[in-house]
Amino acid sequence: MSEFDQLRTTTYAPQLRIAKALNWPALGIGVALVSLVAWDLALAWLAFKLCRIVFLQ
């Protein structure tokens, strides 16, 4: 292995370990859950505002 290949391997090794450790399907499920919670909070806020308009006027 040449000196350049050794340098390149040691440079990219941490990124490869991080990419394997992230477990991309789990990350996708996490993003979906966060989006779902944000959507539920938005709907709850809208329902609260509509109830205030209907019942407090």
PDB file of N, CA and C in Angstrom:
ATOM      1  N   MET A   1       0.858  -1.172   0.000  1.00  0.00           N
ATOM      2  CA  MET A   1       0.000   0.000   0.000  1.00  0.00           C
ATOM      3  C   MET A   1       0.905   1.236   0.000  1.00  0.00           C
ATOM      4  N   SER A   2       0.564   2.179  -0.852  1.00  0.00           N
ATOM      5  CA  SER A   2       1.400   3.368  -0.942  1.00  0.00           C
ATOM      6  C   SER A   2       1.125   4.300   0.240  1.00  0.00           C
ATOM      7  N   GLU A   3       1.977   5.270   0.364  1.00  0.00           N
ATOM      8  CA  GLU A   3       1.825   6.240   1.458  1.00  0.00           C
ATOM      9  C   GLU A   3       0.530   7.033   1.291  1.00  0.00           C
ATOM     10  N   PHE A   4       0.190   7.337   0.027  1.00  0.00           N
ATOM     11  CA  PHE A   4      -1.044   8.080  -0.234  1.00  0.00           C
ATOM     12  C   PHE A   4      -2.272   7.265   0.178  1.00  0.00           C
ATOM     13  N   ASP A   5      -2.270   5.959  -0.153  1.00  0.00           N
ATOM     14  CA  ASP A   5      -3.403   5.104   0.217  1.00  0.00           C
ATOM     15  C   ASP A   5      -3.534   4.980   1.727  1.00  0.00           C
ATOM     16  N   GLN A   6      -2.421   4.897   2.425  1.00  0.00           N
ATOM     17  CA  GLN A   6      -2.468   4.823   3.885  1.00  0.00           C
ATOM     18  C   GLN A   6      -3.049   6.101   4.471  1.00  0.00           C
ATOM     19  N   LEU A   7      -2.632   7.252   3.931  1.00  0.00           N
ATOM     20  CA  LEU A   7      -3.144   8.534   4.409  1.00  0.00           C
ATOM     21  C   LEU A   7      -4.644   8.654   4.134  1.00  0.00           C
ATOM     22  N   ARG A   8      -5.058   8.242   2.940  1.00  0.00           N
ATOM     23  CA  ARG A   8      -6.470   8.332   2.578  1.00  0.00           C
ATOM     24  C   ARG A   8      -7.301   7.413   3.464  1.00  0.00           C
ATOM     25  N   THR A   9      -6.812   6.223   3.737  1.00  0.00           N
ATOM     26  CA  THR A   9      -7.541   5.281   4.583  1.00  0.00           C
ATOM     27  C   THR A   9      -7.696   5.823   6.001  1.00  0.00           C
ATOM     28  N   THR A  10      -6.662   6.386   6.552  1.00  0.00           N
ATOM     29  CA  THR A  10      -6.767   6.915   7.915  1.00  0.00           C
ATOM     30  C   THR A  10      -7.612   8.183   7.947  1.00  0.00           C
ATOM     31  N   THR A  11      -7.691   8.901   6.820  1.00  0.00           N
ATOM     32  CA  THR A  11      -8.510  10.120   6.784  1.00  0.00           C
ATOM     33  C   THR A  11      -9.992   9.789   6.771  1.00  0.00           C
ATOM     34  N   TYR A  12     -10.374   8.762   5.995  1.00  0.00           N
ATOM     35  CA  TYR A  12     -11.795   8.467   5.840  1.00  0.00           C
ATOM     36  C   TYR A  12     -12.323   7.433   6.829  1.00  0.00           C
ATOM     37  N   ALA A  13     -11.484   6.800   7.574  1.00  0.00           N
ATOM     38  CA  ALA A  13     -11.934   5.771   8.506  1.00  0.00           C
ATOM     39  C   ALA A  13     -12.935   6.296   9.538  1.00  0.00           C
ATOM     40  N   PRO A  14     -12.715   7.463  10.167  1.00  0.00           N
ATOM     41  CA  PRO A  14     -13.716   7.938  11.153  1.00  0.00           C
ATOM     42  C   PRO A  14     -15.079   8.191  10.533  1.00  0.00           C
ATOM     43  N   GLN A  15     -15.102   8.748   9.308  1.00  0.00           N
ATOM     44  CA  GLN A  15     -16.391   8.998   8.658  1.00  0.00           C
ATOM     45  C   GLN A  15     -17.114   7.690   8.358  1.00  0.00           C
ATOM     46  N   LEU A  16     -16.378   6.662   7.945  1.00  0.00           N
ATOM     47  CA  LEU A  16     -17.010   5.380   7.662  1.00  0.00           C
ATOM     48  C   LEU A  16     -17.564   4.743   8.931  1.00  0.00           C
ATOM     49  N   ARG A  17     -16.830   4.858  10.025  1.00  0.00           N
ATOM     50  CA  ARG A  17     -17.337   4.313  11.288  1.00  0.00           C
ATOM     51  C   ARG A  17     -18.586   5.047  11.736  1.00  0.00           C
ATOM     52  N   ILE A  18     -18.610   6.364  11.573  1.00  0.00           N
ATOM     53  CA  ILE A  18     -19.787   7.150  11.968  1.00  0.00           C
ATOM     54  C   ILE A  18     -20.980   6.774  11.111  1.00  0.00           C
ATOM     55  N   ALA A  19     -20.770   6.622   9.791  1.00  0.00           N
ATOM     56  CA  ALA A  19     -21.877   6.266   8.897  1.00  0.00           C
ATOM     57  C   ALA A  19     -22.453   4.901   9.258  1.00  0.00           C
ATOM     58  N   LYS A  20     -21.602   3.947   9.621  1.00  0.00           N
ATOM     59  CA  LYS A  20     -22.104   2.637  10.015  1.00  0.00           C
ATOM     60  C   LYS A  20     -22.811   2.705  11.365  1.00  0.00           C
ATOM     61  N   ALA A  21     -22.346   3.546  12.261  1.00  0.00           N
ATOM     62  CA  ALA A  21     -22.928   3.633  13.599  1.00  0.00           C
ATOM     63  C   ALA A  21     -24.275   4.351  13.594  1.00  0.00           C
ATOM     64  N   LEU A  22     -24.506   5.214  12.603  1.00  0.00           N
ATOM     65  CA  LEU A  22     -25.743   5.988  12.589  1.00  0.00           C
ATOM     66  C   LEU A  22     -26.974   5.120  12.339  1.00  0.00           C
ATOM     67  N   ASN A  23     -26.804   4.016  11.625  1.00  0.00           N
ATOM     68  CA  ASN A  23     -27.917   3.125  11.324  1.00  0.00           C
ATOM     69  C   ASN A  23     -29.035   3.919  10.636  1.00  0.00           C
ATOM     70  N   TRP A  24     -28.872   4.201   9.365  1.00  0.00           N
ATOM     71  CA  TRP A  24     -29.742   5.110   8.617  1.00  0.00           C
ATOM     72  C   TRP A  24     -31.228   4.780   8.706  1.00  0.00           C
ATOM     73  N   PRO A  25     -31.661   3.506   8.670  1.00  0.00           N
ATOM     74  CA  PRO A  25     -33.108   3.268   8.827  1.00  0.00           C
ATOM     75  C   PRO A  25     -33.640   3.777  10.163  1.00  0.00           C
ATOM     76  N   ALA A  26     -32.875   3.600  11.227  1.00  0.00           N
ATOM     77  CA  ALA A  26     -33.319   4.109  12.530  1.00  0.00           C
ATOM     78  C   ALA A  26     -33.390   5.628  12.517  1.00  0.00           C
ATOM     79  N   LEU A  27     -32.456   6.265  11.820  1.00  0.00           N
ATOM     80  CA  LEU A  27     -32.484   7.727  11.721  1.00  0.00           C
ATOM     81  C   LEU A  27     -33.728   8.185  10.971  1.00  0.00           C
ATOM     82  N   GLY A  28     -34.080   7.475   9.913  1.00  0.00           N
ATOM     83  CA  GLY A  28     -35.290   7.820   9.153  1.00  0.00           C
ATOM     84  C   GLY A  28     -36.544   7.680   9.990  1.00  0.00           C
ATOM     85  N   ILE A  29     -36.619   6.622  10.790  1.00  0.00           N
ATOM     86  CA  ILE A  29     -37.778   6.431  11.671  1.00  0.00           C
ATOM     87  C   ILE A  29     -37.837   7.544  12.711  1.00  0.00           C
ATOM     88  N   GLY A  30     -36.665   7.946  13.220  1.00  0.00           N
ATOM     89  CA  GLY A  30     -36.633   9.043  14.188  1.00  0.00           C
ATOM     90  C   GLY A  30     -37.128  10.350  13.603  1.00  0.00           C
ATOM     91  N   VAL A  31     -36.717  10.646  12.375  1.00  0.00           N
ATOM     92  CA  VAL A  31     -37.177  11.875  11.709  1.00  0.00           C
ATOM     93  C   VAL A  31     -38.684  11.810  11.480  1.00  0.00           C
ATOM     94  N   ALA A  32     -39.193  10.641  11.078  1.00  0.00           N
ATOM     95  CA  ALA A  32     -40.630  10.488  10.860  1.00  0.00           C
ATOM     96  C   ALA A  32     -41.407  10.700  12.162  1.00  0.00           C
ATOM     97  N   LEU A  33     -40.892  10.175  13.269  1.00  0.00           N
ATOM     98  CA  LEU A  33     -41.582  10.351  14.555  1.00  0.00           C
ATOM     99  C   LEU A  33     -41.593  11.816  14.992  1.00  0.00           C
ATOM    100  N   VAL A  34     -40.474  12.492  14.800  1.00  0.00           N
ATOM    101  CA  VAL A  34     -40.417  13.913  15.154  1.00  0.00           C
ATOM    102  C   VAL A  34     -41.396  14.709  14.297  1.00  0.00           C
ATOM    103  N   SER A  35     -41.477  14.379  13.015  1.00  0.00           N
ATOM    104  CA  SER A  35     -42.418  15.064  12.125  1.00  0.00           C
ATOM    105  C   SER A  35     -43.860  14.801  12.554  1.00  0.00           C
ATOM    106  N   LEU A  36     -44.136  13.559  12.944  1.00  0.00           N
ATOM    107  CA  LEU A  36     -45.482  13.213  13.387  1.00  0.00           C
ATOM    108  C   LEU A  36     -45.861  13.981  14.643  1.00  0.00           C
ATOM    109  N   VAL A  37     -44.951  14.094  15.585  1.00  0.00           N
ATOM    110  CA  VAL A  37     -45.225  14.843  16.816  1.00  0.00           C
ATOM    111  C   VAL A  37     -45.445  16.321  16.497  1.00  0.00           C
ATOM    112  N   ALA A  38     -44.627  16.868  15.593  1.00  0.00           N
ATOM    113  CA  ALA A  38     -44.796  18.275  15.215  1.00  0.00           C
ATOM    114  C   ALA A  38     -46.159  18.495  14.555  1.00  0.00           C
ATOM    115  N   TRP A  39     -46.585  17.565  13.710  1.00  0.00           N
ATOM    116  CA  TRP A  39     -47.882  17.676  13.053  1.00  0.00           C
ATOM    117  C   TRP A  39     -49.007  17.604  14.095  1.00  0.00           C
ATOM    118  N   ASP A  40     -48.888  16.698  15.057  1.00  0.00           N
ATOM    119  CA  ASP A  40     -49.915  16.598  16.108  1.00  0.00           C
ATOM    120  C   ASP A  40     -49.990  17.873  16.941  1.00  0.00           C
ATOM    121  N   LEU A  41     -48.843  18.437  17.256  1.00  0.00           N
ATOM    122  CA  LEU A  41     -48.851  19.697  18.008  1.00  0.00           C
ATOM    123  C   LEU A  41     -49.487  20.826  17.209  1.00  0.00           C
ATOM    124  N   ALA A  42     -49.228  20.873  15.921  1.00  0.00           N
ATOM    125  CA  ALA A  42     -49.834  21.902  15.074  1.00  0.00           C
ATOM    126  C   ALA A  42     -51.352  21.741  15.021  1.00  0.00           C
ATOM    127  N   LEU A  43     -51.823  20.503  14.903  1.00  0.00           N
ATOM    128  CA  LEU A  43     -53.272  20.267  14.890  1.00  0.00           C
ATOM    129  C   LEU A  43     -53.910  20.605  16.232  1.00  0.00           C
ATOM    130  N   ALA A  44     -53.231  20.288  17.319  1.00  0.00           N
ATOM    131  CA  ALA A  44     -53.756  20.622  18.644  1.00  0.00           C
ATOM    132  C   ALA A  44     -53.829  22.134  18.818  1.00  0.00           C
ATOM    133  N   TRP A  45     -52.820  22.848  18.334  1.00  0.00           N
ATOM    134  CA  TRP A  45     -52.828  24.312  18.435  1.00  0.00           C
ATOM    135  C   TRP A  45     -53.975  24.890  17.607  1.00  0.00           C
ATOM    136  N   LEU A  46     -54.194  24.335  16.409  1.00  0.00           N
ATOM    137  CA  LEU A  46     -55.294  24.803  15.569  1.00  0.00           C
ATOM    138  C   LEU A  46     -56.635  24.537  16.235  1.00  0.00           C
ATOM    139  N   ALA A  47     -56.812  23.374  16.834  1.00  0.00           N
ATOM    140  CA  ALA A  47     -58.059  23.060  17.527  1.00  0.00           C
ATOM    141  C   ALA A  47     -58.276  24.005  18.697  1.00  0.00           C
ATOM    142  N   PHE A  48     -57.226  24.305  19.437  1.00  0.00           N
ATOM    143  CA  PHE A  48     -57.331  25.237  20.553  1.00  0.00           C
ATOM    144  C   PHE A  48     -57.763  26.624  20.077  1.00  0.00           C
ATOM    145  N   LYS A  49     -57.139  27.095  18.994  1.00  0.00           N
ATOM    146  CA  LYS A  49     -57.494  28.412  18.465  1.00  0.00           C
ATOM    147  C   LYS A  49     -58.938  28.438  17.975  1.00  0.00           C
ATOM    148  N   LEU A  50     -59.367  27.373  17.299  1.00  0.00           N
ATOM    149  CA  LEU A  50     -60.749  27.327  16.819  1.00  0.00           C
ATOM    150  C   LEU A  50     -61.731  27.288  17.971  1.00  0.00           C
ATOM    151  N   CYS A  51     -61.424  26.541  19.024  1.00  0.00           N
ATOM    152  CA  CYS A  51     -62.310  26.511  20.186  1.00  0.00           C
ATOM    153  C   CYS A  51     -62.411  27.877  20.846  1.00  0.00           C
ATOM    154  N   ARG A  52     -61.288  28.595  20.910  1.00  0.00           N
ATOM    155  CA  ARG A  52     -61.323  29.937  21.495  1.00  0.00           C
ATOM    156  C   ARG A  52     -62.185  30.866  20.664  1.00  0.00           C
ATOM    157  N   ILE A  53     -62.098  30.749  19.338  1.00  0.00           N
ATOM    158  CA  ILE A  53     -62.899  31.618  18.464  1.00  0.00           C
ATOM    159  C   ILE A  53     -64.384  31.286  18.599  1.00  0.00           C
ATOM    160  N   VAL A  54     -64.731  30.006  18.619  1.00  0.00           N
ATOM    161  CA  VAL A  54     -66.124  29.596  18.634  1.00  0.00           C
ATOM    162  C   VAL A  54     -66.768  29.854  19.996  1.00  0.00           C
ATOM    163  N   PHE A  55     -66.084  29.504  21.084  1.00  0.00           N
ATOM    164  CA  PHE A  55     -66.724  29.549  22.394  1.00  0.00           C
ATOM    165  C   PHE A  55     -66.513  30.855  23.147  1.00  0.00           C
ATOM    166  N   LEU A  56     -65.552  31.665  22.776  1.00  0.00           N
ATOM    167  CA  LEU A  56     -65.310  32.890  23.522  1.00  0.00           C
ATOM    168  C   LEU A  56     -65.856  34.132  22.819  1.00  0.00           C
ATOM    169  N   GLN A  57     -66.545  33.970  21.733  1.00  0.00           N
ATOM    170  CA  GLN A  57     -67.153  35.135  21.097  1.00  0.00           C
ATOM    171  C   GLN A  57     -68.637  35.140  21.226  1.00  0.00           C
TER     172      GLN A  57
END
